[in-house]
Amino acid sequence: MRVGVIGSGYVGLTTAACLAHLGHEVVAADLDSDRVARLNKGDIPILEEGMPKLVADGLASRRLRFVVGAANAARDAELIFICVATPQGDDGAADLSFVEIAAREIAPVLSPGAVVINKSTMPVGSTRFVQRVLHETAGGQLDRVTVASNPEFLREGQAVRDFLNPDRIVIGCDDPEAAVKVGDLYRSVRAPVIVTDPASAEMIKYASNAFLATKISFINAIANLCEEVDADVREVALGMGYDPRIGFQFLHPGPGYGGSCFPKDTSALLYTAQTHGYDFGLLKGVIDVNRNQYDRTVAKIRSAAGGSFEGRVVGAWGLTFKADTDDMRDSPALHILRQVMAEGATVRAYDPAAGEQAENQLPGVVACQDAYEAANGSDVLAVLTEWDEFRWKDFDRILSSMRSASIVDARNLLDPAALRRRGFKYVGIGR
Ligand code: UDX
């Protein structure tokens, strides 16, 4: 099928590359001409396993190409995915202005019978909103154009795998014929397909992310309580997880959830609840626990530094919002380190993937080339992202290079007994 993809960020690029891999002819658009030029050369601007190969294969087979401008991707396409950013507005609501711009740009060029598909996370009502914008813009010239919701459930770092092996495919559309067309795109993918109305499809996405965020805040709250009662949250999570109704996933305590989805989507869902007069206290609690988790982590580092950050050096391992991505959007590490620096500490940070972003995101940080350099001369070493390489460092070398041997492990990544044996003071989460 001929597919247009509007927006070549994480979601758009994954959608475009994977649909080309499935045999469709895909034209993906972006506003940024440099990005488009890079992508057409197979130069991938994000860290995503499997993506370079998929894009290279797509370009070589001519089933994938990148263009500047939404209209150029939508023209001639049977199905058009809207994959632009829906950032969080000041009031917590999702900002649909990029969606509206995209819809206005494609409206005049849509072919008869085209299906426009909302792929980005958009609040309930967005399918109808896009339909309205298209009709307004085209001024009655739209011929059998339908809008559907087909939310993504992609984890960064595993987006290609998640796209090609999804747990489910959700299609929200009032027009059964259009829903079948969207379903046909995924014919070679094995997964249950849920065809429903647009509002339910949109809610499925928000409810799924909010539920996962709830699991994380729940285990973080239990971890905090474990610290008070001398229990070990890892044992607790293990014991809980064997119950298949609970499961093991998303029960890892940490410095709080971050990234481009959970913080934004939980706020947007809360906003939806508020605007509809529903007091979603549970979700408010989830967000509060998450914010407190940043503060609790700062307090642990402060306490390990002797009660104050004045004149102290904090070594930080990890800046991205989780391992195996180079994404630092809404990263707990950044929230935590900004506070640590505001209170007077010097921060020496290392992240395997953050690159030059570190200095932009944390002005004044000492950006280090490796984990040893970050630990060197520090009073406390804080582990903020669960990069696997941190487990395998030479901790004797680290011990002798630190000013004082204290580790705050906000991801429960390291082995406390082994570190204490070496002479470190170790503080984890809920253990
Ligand atoms: C998430 C959803 O998983 C995905 O389905 C959705 O479409 C987009 O949002 P992503 O943001 O890439 O994906 O990351 P995810 O792996 O879900 O982690 C989100 C945050 O939660 C990270 O900061 C991570 O460190 C944290 N987390 C995750 C925990 O603290 N504990 C856990 O047990 C799991």
PDB file of C-alpha atoms in Angstrom, residues 59-185:
ATOM      1  CA  LEU A  59      16.196   3.087   0.846  1.00  0.00           C
ATOM      2  CA  ALA A  60      17.904   0.398  -1.236  1.00  0.00           C
ATOM      3  CA  SER A  61      14.591  -1.191  -2.260  1.00  0.00           C
ATOM      4  CA  ARG A  62      13.144   2.297  -2.923  1.00  0.00           C
ATOM      5  CA  ARG A  63      10.209   1.452  -0.724  1.00  0.00           C
ATOM      6  CA  LEU A  64      11.245   4.192   1.701  1.00  0.00           C
ATOM      7  CA  ARG A  65      12.153   7.799   1.093  1.00  0.00           C
ATOM      8  CA  PHE A  66      12.159  10.990   3.073  1.00  0.00           C
ATOM      9  CA  VAL A  67      10.847  14.363   1.926  1.00  0.00           C
ATOM     10  CA  VAL A  68      10.499  17.861   3.323  1.00  0.00           C
ATOM     11  CA  GLY A  69       6.919  18.955   4.025  1.00  0.00           C
ATOM     12  CA  ALA A  70       3.794  17.042   4.985  1.00  0.00           C
ATOM     13  CA  ALA A  71       1.947  17.600   1.680  1.00  0.00           C
ATOM     14  CA  ASN A  72       4.734  15.870  -0.243  1.00  0.00           C
ATOM     15  CA  ALA A  73       4.241  12.707   1.786  1.00  0.00           C
ATOM     16  CA  ALA A  74       0.438  12.803   1.766  1.00  0.00           C
ATOM     17  CA  ARG A  75      -0.023  13.344  -1.952  1.00  0.00           C
ATOM     18  CA  ASP A  76      -0.839   9.999  -3.672  1.00  0.00           C
ATOM     19  CA  ALA A  77      -0.884   8.103  -0.363  1.00  0.00           C
ATOM     20  CA  GLU A  78      -3.759   5.770   0.491  1.00  0.00           C
ATOM     21  CA  LEU A  79      -2.979   5.938   4.190  1.00  0.00           C
ATOM     22  CA  ILE A  80      -1.355   8.861   5.975  1.00  0.00           C
ATOM     23  CA  PHE A  81       0.034   8.575   9.489  1.00  0.00           C
ATOM     24  CA  ILE A  82       0.264  11.677  11.637  1.00  0.00           C
ATOM     25  CA  CYS A  83       3.320  11.162  13.844  1.00  0.00           C
ATOM     26  CA  VAL A  84       4.151  14.710  14.925  1.00  0.00           C
ATOM     27  CA  ALA A  85       4.970  15.762  18.487  1.00  0.00           C
ATOM     28  CA  THR A  86       2.149  16.386  20.955  1.00  0.00           C
ATOM     29  CA  PRO A  87       4.093  18.180  23.701  1.00  0.00           C
ATOM     30  CA  GLN A  88       2.740  18.978  27.125  1.00  0.00           C
ATOM     31  CA  GLY A  89       1.176  22.423  27.385  1.00  0.00           C
ATOM     32  CA  ASP A  90       1.511  24.632  30.479  1.00  0.00           C
ATOM     33  CA  ASP A  91      -1.771  23.331  31.903  1.00  0.00           C
ATOM     34  CA  GLY A  92      -0.742  19.665  31.537  1.00  0.00           C
ATOM     35  CA  ALA A  93      -2.899  19.136  28.445  1.00  0.00           C
ATOM     36  CA  ALA A  94      -1.428  17.697  25.257  1.00  0.00           C
ATOM     37  CA  ASP A  95      -0.697  20.480  22.783  1.00  0.00           C
ATOM     38  CA  LEU A  96      -2.241  19.585  19.419  1.00  0.00           C
ATOM     39  CA  SER A  97      -0.918  22.544  17.453  1.00  0.00           C
ATOM     40  CA  PHE A  98       1.567  20.461  15.420  1.00  0.00           C
ATOM     41  CA  VAL A  99      -1.211  17.997  14.657  1.00  0.00           C
ATOM     42  CA  GLU A 100      -3.425  20.815  13.463  1.00  0.00           C
ATOM     43  CA  ILE A 101      -0.655  22.270  11.274  1.00  0.00           C
ATOM     44  CA  ALA A 102      -0.057  18.840   9.728  1.00  0.00           C
ATOM     45  CA  ALA A 103      -3.769  18.300   9.084  1.00  0.00           C
ATOM     46  CA  ARG A 104      -4.125  21.729   7.447  1.00  0.00           C
ATOM     47  CA  GLU A 105      -1.123  21.060   5.260  1.00  0.00           C
ATOM     48  CA  ILE A 106      -2.272  17.679   3.981  1.00  0.00           C
ATOM     49  CA  ALA A 107      -6.006  18.466   3.580  1.00  0.00           C
ATOM     50  CA  PRO A 108      -5.741  20.002   0.086  1.00  0.00           C
ATOM     51  CA  VAL A 109      -3.753  17.098  -1.396  1.00  0.00           C
ATOM     52  CA  LEU A 110      -5.568  14.058   0.015  1.00  0.00           C
ATOM     53  CA  SER A 111      -6.665  11.482  -2.558  1.00  0.00           C
ATOM     54  CA  PRO A 112     -10.282  10.279  -2.647  1.00  0.00           C
ATOM     55  CA  GLY A 113     -10.831   7.541  -0.072  1.00  0.00           C
ATOM     56  CA  ALA A 114      -7.599   8.294   1.829  1.00  0.00           C
ATOM     57  CA  VAL A 115      -7.410   7.310   5.490  1.00  0.00           C
ATOM     58  CA  VAL A 116      -5.611   9.677   7.864  1.00  0.00           C
ATOM     59  CA  ILE A 117      -4.320   7.867  10.938  1.00  0.00           C
ATOM     60  CA  ASN A 118      -3.414   9.438  14.264  1.00  0.00           C
ATOM     61  CA  LYS A 119      -0.353   7.545  15.482  1.00  0.00           C
ATOM     62  CA  SER A 120       1.089  10.015  17.971  1.00  0.00           C
ATOM     63  CA  THR A 121      -0.440   9.907  21.429  1.00  0.00           C
ATOM     64  CA  MET A 122      -3.393  12.256  21.258  1.00  0.00           C
ATOM     65  CA  PRO A 123      -6.127  12.876  23.799  1.00  0.00           C
ATOM     66  CA  VAL A 124      -9.612  11.492  23.516  1.00  0.00           C
ATOM     67  CA  GLY A 125     -11.458  13.434  20.845  1.00  0.00           C
ATOM     68  CA  SER A 126      -8.422  13.946  18.589  1.00  0.00           C
ATOM     69  CA  THR A 127      -9.673  11.702  15.793  1.00  0.00           C
ATOM     70  CA  ARG A 128     -12.776  13.860  15.523  1.00  0.00           C
ATOM     71  CA  PHE A 129     -10.639  16.987  15.890  1.00  0.00           C
ATOM     72  CA  VAL A 130      -8.461  16.004  12.909  1.00  0.00           C
ATOM     73  CA  GLN A 131     -11.548  15.113  10.887  1.00  0.00           C
ATOM     74  CA  ARG A 132     -12.967  18.575  11.608  1.00  0.00           C
ATOM     75  CA  VAL A 133      -9.727  20.377  10.698  1.00  0.00           C
ATOM     76  CA  LEU A 134      -9.433  18.442   7.431  1.00  0.00           C
ATOM     77  CA  HIS A 135     -13.005  19.267   6.450  1.00  0.00           C
ATOM     78  CA  GLU A 136     -12.682  22.916   7.431  1.00  0.00           C
ATOM     79  CA  THR A 137      -9.449  23.293   5.456  1.00  0.00           C
ATOM     80  CA  ALA A 138     -10.596  21.447   2.372  1.00  0.00           C
ATOM     81  CA  GLY A 139     -13.877  23.380   2.398  1.00  0.00           C
ATOM     82  CA  GLY A 140     -16.102  20.498   1.315  1.00  0.00           C
ATOM     83  CA  GLN A 141     -13.604  19.196  -1.259  1.00  0.00           C
ATOM     84  CA  LEU A 142     -12.725  16.042   0.693  1.00  0.00           C
ATOM     85  CA  ASP A 143     -13.846  12.909  -1.077  1.00  0.00           C
ATOM     86  CA  ARG A 144     -14.513   9.971   1.290  1.00  0.00           C
ATOM     87  CA  VAL A 145     -11.566  10.810   3.544  1.00  0.00           C
ATOM     88  CA  THR A 146     -11.711   9.119   6.975  1.00  0.00           C
ATOM     89  CA  VAL A 147      -9.686   9.591  10.146  1.00  0.00           C
ATOM     90  CA  ALA A 148      -8.693   6.687  12.389  1.00  0.00           C
ATOM     91  CA  SER A 149      -6.732   6.274  15.592  1.00  0.00           C
ATOM     92  CA  ASN A 150      -3.992   3.640  15.636  1.00  0.00           C
ATOM     93  CA  PRO A 151      -1.910   4.320  18.750  1.00  0.00           C
ATOM     94  CA  GLU A 152       1.671   3.138  19.082  1.00  0.00           C
ATOM     95  CA  PHE A 153       2.981   1.119  22.005  1.00  0.00           C
ATOM     96  CA  LEU A 154       6.676   1.461  21.272  1.00  0.00           C
ATOM     97  CA  ARG A 155       9.383   1.401  23.885  1.00  0.00           C
ATOM     98  CA  GLU A 156      12.410   3.448  22.973  1.00  0.00           C
ATOM     99  CA  GLY A 157      15.391   1.212  22.371  1.00  0.00           C
ATOM    100  CA  GLN A 158      13.071  -1.645  21.359  1.00  0.00           C
ATOM    101  CA  ALA A 159      10.783   0.278  19.039  1.00  0.00           C
ATOM    102  CA  VAL A 160      11.504  -1.797  15.946  1.00  0.00           C
ATOM    103  CA  ARG A 161      10.882  -5.032  17.806  1.00  0.00           C
ATOM    104  CA  ASP A 162       7.719  -3.643  19.397  1.00  0.00           C
ATOM    105  CA  PHE A 163       6.404  -2.481  16.022  1.00  0.00           C
ATOM    106  CA  LEU A 164       7.050  -5.771  14.228  1.00  0.00           C
ATOM    107  CA  ASN A 165       6.019  -8.010  17.145  1.00  0.00           C
ATOM    108  CA  PRO A 166       3.274  -6.059  18.873  1.00  0.00           C
ATOM    109  CA  ASP A 167       1.197  -7.378  21.767  1.00  0.00           C
ATOM    110  CA  ARG A 168      -1.854  -5.935  20.033  1.00  0.00           C
ATOM    111  CA  ILE A 169      -2.901  -3.607  17.245  1.00  0.00           C
ATOM    112  CA  VAL A 170      -5.581  -1.092  18.152  1.00  0.00           C
ATOM    113  CA  ILE A 171      -7.658   0.594  15.472  1.00  0.00           C
ATOM    114  CA  GLY A 172     -10.258   3.184  16.388  1.00  0.00           C
ATOM    115  CA  CYS A 173     -12.507   4.153  13.509  1.00  0.00           C
ATOM    116  CA  ASP A 174     -16.200   4.732  12.903  1.00  0.00           C
ATOM    117  CA  ASP A 175     -15.965   3.606   9.280  1.00  0.00           C
ATOM    118  CA  PRO A 176     -15.562  -0.204   9.003  1.00  0.00           C
ATOM    119  CA  GLU A 177     -14.127  -0.008   5.485  1.00  0.00           C
ATOM    120  CA  ALA A 178     -11.363   2.376   6.586  1.00  0.00           C
ATOM    121  CA  ALA A 179     -10.666   0.198   9.632  1.00  0.00           C
ATOM    122  CA  VAL A 180     -10.142  -2.782   7.324  1.00  0.00           C
ATOM    123  CA  LYS A 181      -7.690  -0.736   5.229  1.00  0.00           C
ATOM    124  CA  VAL A 182      -5.669   0.147   8.335  1.00  0.00           C
ATOM    125  CA  GLY A 183      -5.754  -3.493   9.433  1.00  0.00           C
ATOM    126  CA  ASP A 184      -4.509  -4.571   5.987  1.00  0.00           C
ATOM    127  CA  LEU A 185      -1.312  -2.630   6.557  1.00  0.00           C
TER     128      LEU A 185
END
